[in-house]
mmCIF file of C-alpha atoms and ligand atoms in Angstrom:
data_model
loop_
_atom_site.group_PDB
_atom_site.id
_atom_site.type_symbol
_atom_site.label_atom_id
_atom_site.label_comp_id
_atom_site.label_asym_id
_atom_site.label_seq_id
_atom_site.Cartn_x
_atom_site.Cartn_y
_atom_site.Cartn_z
ATOM 1 C CA UNK A 1168 -9.761 13.183 7.216
ATOM 2 C CA UNK A 1169 -6.092 12.501 6.682
ATOM 3 C CA UNK A 1170 -4.932 9.372 5.097
ATOM 4 C CA UNK A 1171 -1.604 7.812 4.433
ATOM 5 C CA UNK A 1172 -0.861 5.890 1.323
ATOM 6 C CA UNK A 1173 2.537 3.988 2.035
ATOM 7 C CA UNK A 1174 4.352 1.948 -0.474
ATOM 8 C CA UNK A 1175 7.309 -0.317 0.146
ATOM 9 C CA UNK A 1176 10.326 -1.348 -1.913
ATOM 10 C CA UNK A 1177 10.819 -0.907 -5.501
ATOM 11 C CA UNK A 1178 7.482 0.672 -6.165
ATOM 12 C CA UNK A 1179 9.541 4.007 -6.520
ATOM 13 C CA UNK A 1180 10.436 2.594 -9.912
ATOM 14 C CA UNK A 1181 6.793 2.274 -11.048
ATOM 15 C CA UNK A 1182 6.134 2.973 -14.587
ATOM 16 C CA UNK A 1183 9.550 1.539 -15.497
ATOM 17 C CA UNK A 1184 9.723 -1.470 -13.293
ATOM 18 C CA UNK A 1185 7.927 -4.493 -15.029
ATOM 19 C CA UNK A 1186 5.492 -2.455 -16.759
ATOM 20 C CA UNK A 1187 3.845 -5.642 -18.208
ATOM 21 C CA UNK A 1188 2.912 -6.559 -14.620
ATOM 22 C CA UNK A 1189 2.866 -3.021 -12.796
ATOM 23 C CA UNK A 1190 1.808 -0.779 -15.750
ATOM 24 C CA UNK A 1191 3.186 2.528 -16.966
ATOM 25 C CA UNK A 1192 2.046 4.961 -14.176
ATOM 26 C CA UNK A 1193 5.168 6.418 -12.394
ATOM 27 C CA UNK A 1194 5.200 6.735 -8.607
ATOM 28 C CA UNK A 1195 4.920 10.624 -8.719
ATOM 29 C CA UNK A 1196 1.636 10.307 -11.041
ATOM 30 C CA UNK A 1197 0.390 7.710 -8.738
ATOM 31 C CA UNK A 1198 0.783 10.273 -5.816
ATOM 32 C CA UNK A 1199 -0.964 12.894 -7.820
ATOM 33 C CA UNK A 1200 -3.798 10.676 -8.623
ATOM 34 C CA UNK A 1201 -4.364 9.531 -4.839
ATOM 35 C CA UNK A 1202 -4.401 13.233 -3.893
ATOM 36 C CA UNK A 1203 -7.174 13.934 -6.497
ATOM 37 C CA UNK A 1204 -9.050 10.675 -5.749
ATOM 38 C CA UNK A 1205 -8.734 11.561 -2.044
ATOM 39 C CA UNK A 1206 -9.911 15.236 -2.556
ATOM 40 C CA UNK A 1207 -13.066 13.917 -4.314
ATOM 41 C CA UNK A 1208 -13.667 11.656 -1.442
ATOM 42 C CA UNK A 1209 -13.135 14.509 1.062
ATOM 43 C CA UNK A 1210 -9.602 13.020 2.314
ATOM 44 C CA UNK A 1211 -6.596 14.561 2.717
ATOM 45 C CA UNK A 1212 -4.142 12.136 1.249
ATOM 46 C CA UNK A 1213 -0.216 11.874 1.616
ATOM 47 C CA UNK A 1214 1.641 9.322 -0.395
ATOM 48 C CA UNK A 1215 5.035 7.972 0.723
ATOM 49 C CA UNK A 1216 7.533 5.312 -0.699
ATOM 50 C CA UNK A 1217 10.547 3.793 0.869
ATOM 51 C CA UNK A 1218 12.791 0.951 0.256
ATOM 52 C CA UNK A 1219 14.073 0.820 3.963
ATOM 53 C CA UNK A 1220 11.721 -1.399 6.136
ATOM 54 C CA UNK A 1221 12.808 0.447 9.283
ATOM 55 C CA UNK A 1222 11.455 3.573 7.925
ATOM 56 C CA UNK A 1223 8.018 1.990 6.917
ATOM 57 C CA UNK A 1224 7.938 0.642 10.484
ATOM 58 C CA UNK A 1225 8.526 4.336 11.718
ATOM 59 C CA UNK A 1226 5.691 5.486 9.591
ATOM 60 C CA UNK A 1227 3.396 2.616 10.835
ATOM 61 C CA UNK A 1228 4.191 3.301 14.404
ATOM 62 C CA UNK A 1229 3.397 7.089 13.888
ATOM 63 C CA UNK A 1230 0.180 6.269 12.025
ATOM 64 C CA UNK A 1231 -0.859 4.117 15.267
ATOM 65 C CA UNK A 1232 0.133 7.046 17.595
ATOM 66 C CA UNK A 1233 -1.884 9.500 15.395
ATOM 67 C CA UNK A 1234 -4.783 7.086 14.454
ATOM 68 C CA UNK A 1235 -4.150 7.942 10.861
ATOM 69 C CA UNK A 1236 -5.931 5.510 8.544
ATOM 70 C CA UNK A 1237 -3.576 3.653 6.005
ATOM 71 C CA UNK A 1238 -3.669 2.466 2.752
ATOM 72 C CA UNK A 1239 -0.615 -0.017 2.414
ATOM 73 C CA UNK A 1240 1.253 -1.682 -0.367
ATOM 74 C CA UNK A 1241 4.063 -3.286 1.603
ATOM 75 C CA UNK A 1242 5.276 -4.874 -1.657
ATOM 76 C CA UNK A 1243 7.682 -7.896 -0.908
ATOM 77 C CA UNK A 1244 7.608 -7.077 2.816
ATOM 78 C CA UNK A 1245 4.155 -8.294 2.686
ATOM 79 C CA UNK A 1246 5.319 -11.721 2.127
ATOM 80 C CA UNK A 1247 7.961 -12.203 4.858
ATOM 81 C CA UNK A 1248 8.178 -9.379 7.370
ATOM 82 C CA UNK A 1249 6.922 -10.207 10.882
ATOM 83 C CA UNK A 1250 8.059 -6.775 12.013
ATOM 84 C CA UNK A 1251 5.516 -5.622 9.585
ATOM 85 C CA UNK A 1252 2.756 -7.941 10.725
ATOM 86 C CA UNK A 1253 3.685 -6.644 14.377
ATOM 87 C CA UNK A 1254 3.358 -2.978 13.216
ATOM 88 C CA UNK A 1255 0.215 -3.638 11.335
ATOM 89 C CA UNK A 1256 -1.331 -5.439 14.260
ATOM 90 C CA UNK A 1257 -0.995 -2.316 16.489
ATOM 91 C CA UNK A 1258 -2.611 0.269 14.127
ATOM 92 C CA UNK A 1259 -5.337 2.036 15.728
ATOM 93 C CA UNK A 1260 -6.896 3.265 12.516
ATOM 94 C CA UNK A 1261 -8.497 1.580 9.721
ATOM 95 C CA UNK A 1262 -5.952 -0.406 7.360
ATOM 96 C CA UNK A 1263 -6.517 -1.274 3.540
ATOM 97 C CA UNK A 1264 -4.074 -3.556 1.930
ATOM 98 C CA UNK A 1265 -3.373 -2.904 -1.824
ATOM 99 C CA UNK A 1266 -1.380 -4.652 -4.457
ATOM 100 C CA UNK A 1267 -1.136 -3.549 -8.037
ATOM 101 C CA UNK A 1268 -0.969 -7.146 -9.227
ATOM 102 C CA UNK A 1269 -2.879 -9.956 -7.630
ATOM 103 C CA UNK A 1270 0.043 -11.914 -5.604
ATOM 104 C CA UNK A 1271 -2.292 -14.735 -5.173
ATOM 105 C CA UNK A 1272 -2.717 -15.437 -8.592
ATOM 106 C CA UNK A 1273 1.134 -15.115 -9.506
ATOM 107 C CA UNK A 1274 3.188 -18.426 -10.150
ATOM 108 C CA UNK A 1275 5.761 -17.595 -7.265
ATOM 109 C CA UNK A 1276 4.479 -19.539 -4.135
ATOM 110 C CA UNK A 1277 6.208 -16.961 -1.571
ATOM 111 C CA UNK A 1278 3.477 -14.239 -2.831
ATOM 112 C CA UNK A 1279 0.601 -16.308 -1.586
ATOM 113 C CA UNK A 1280 1.133 -15.209 1.894
ATOM 114 C CA UNK A 1281 0.187 -11.748 3.308
ATOM 115 C CA UNK A 1282 1.297 -10.568 6.657
ATOM 116 C CA UNK A 1283 -0.834 -7.503 6.283
ATOM 117 C CA UNK A 1284 -4.229 -9.297 5.447
ATOM 118 C CA UNK A 1285 -4.882 -10.422 8.878
ATOM 119 C CA UNK A 1286 -5.068 -6.992 9.972
ATOM 120 C CA UNK A 1287 -6.725 -5.138 7.138
ATOM 121 C CA UNK A 1288 -10.364 -4.236 6.699
ATOM 122 C CA UNK A 1289 -9.972 -5.202 3.303
ATOM 123 C CA UNK A 1290 -7.449 -6.314 0.452
ATOM 124 C CA UNK A 1291 -7.690 -4.880 -3.125
ATOM 125 C CA UNK A 1292 -5.486 -6.836 -5.381
ATOM 126 C CA UNK A 1293 -5.100 -7.185 -9.312
ATOM 127 C CA UNK A 1294 -6.985 -3.780 -10.062
ATOM 128 C CA UNK A 1295 -3.677 -2.065 -11.240
ATOM 129 C CA UNK A 1296 -3.430 1.596 -10.235
ATOM 130 C CA UNK A 1297 -7.198 2.011 -9.570
ATOM 131 C CA UNK A 1298 -6.794 -0.252 -6.738
ATOM 132 C CA UNK A 1299 -5.530 2.636 -4.917
ATOM 133 C CA UNK A 1300 -8.741 4.713 -5.724
ATOM 134 C CA UNK A 1301 -10.825 1.748 -4.654
ATOM 135 C CA UNK A 1302 -8.817 1.288 -1.378
ATOM 136 C CA UNK A 1303 -9.438 5.069 -0.354
ATOM 137 C CA UNK A 1304 -12.930 4.633 -1.172
ATOM 138 C CA UNK A 1305 -12.925 1.819 1.461
ATOM 139 C CA UNK A 1306 -11.267 4.035 3.843
ATOM 140 C CA UNK A 1307 -13.670 6.737 3.421
ATOM 141 C CA UNK A 1308 -16.574 4.606 3.874
ATOM 142 C CA UNK A 1309 -15.086 3.053 7.017
ATOM 143 C CA UNK A 1310 -15.299 6.376 9.142
HETATM 144 C C1 DQA B 1753 2.966 -5.927 -5.165
HETATM 145 C C2 DQA B 1753 3.104 -7.550 -5.122
HETATM 146 C C3 DQA B 1753 4.397 -7.959 -4.463
HETATM 147 O O1 DQA B 1753 4.333 -9.431 -4.594
HETATM 148 C C4 DQA B 1753 5.539 -7.514 -5.338
HETATM 149 O O2 DQA B 1753 6.667 -7.961 -4.294
HETATM 150 C C5 DQA B 1753 5.594 -6.115 -5.307
HETATM 151 C C6 DQA B 1753 4.348 -5.561 -5.719
HETATM 152 C C7 DQA B 1753 1.969 -5.303 -6.109
HETATM 153 O O3 DQA B 1753 1.519 -4.234 -5.949
HETATM 154 O O4 DQA B 1753 1.324 -6.111 -6.950
HETATM 155 O O5 DQA B 1753 6.687 -5.559 -5.120
HETATM 156 O O6 DQA B 1753 2.833 -5.288 -4.008
#
């Protein structure tokens, strides 16, 4: 089974971006780990990252057309994008939301809202990079 791991804005700088919050694993390393974890679960994982909301919306629309399961870390878009809300609402395959930190435990109020959560099978948050492995496991169990 094919699965897309889709990462939103600023996650391309993983490993260098606020490592005290997001850790030291780079996005390339994360992509490799997701591929390996997916392989162990019998999944064919493709990991992508974009800083452009329209590109993310195109990917989600394509996932809906193809019924590809999605593991989504929409980063800051999670908290305010209604276009993202609509794109997630129309997905036809399973959706698992993932965050490296736990936005609901962070001090900024804006992080306490998620426009992905209402459409997700599950949310994995605050587990660091391992959260992606857990999200892939949830996807593999869902089908
Ligand atoms: C994040 C949490 C978001 O609040 C933040 O905007 C991010 C990363 C996470 O993975 O912990 O960019 O999604």
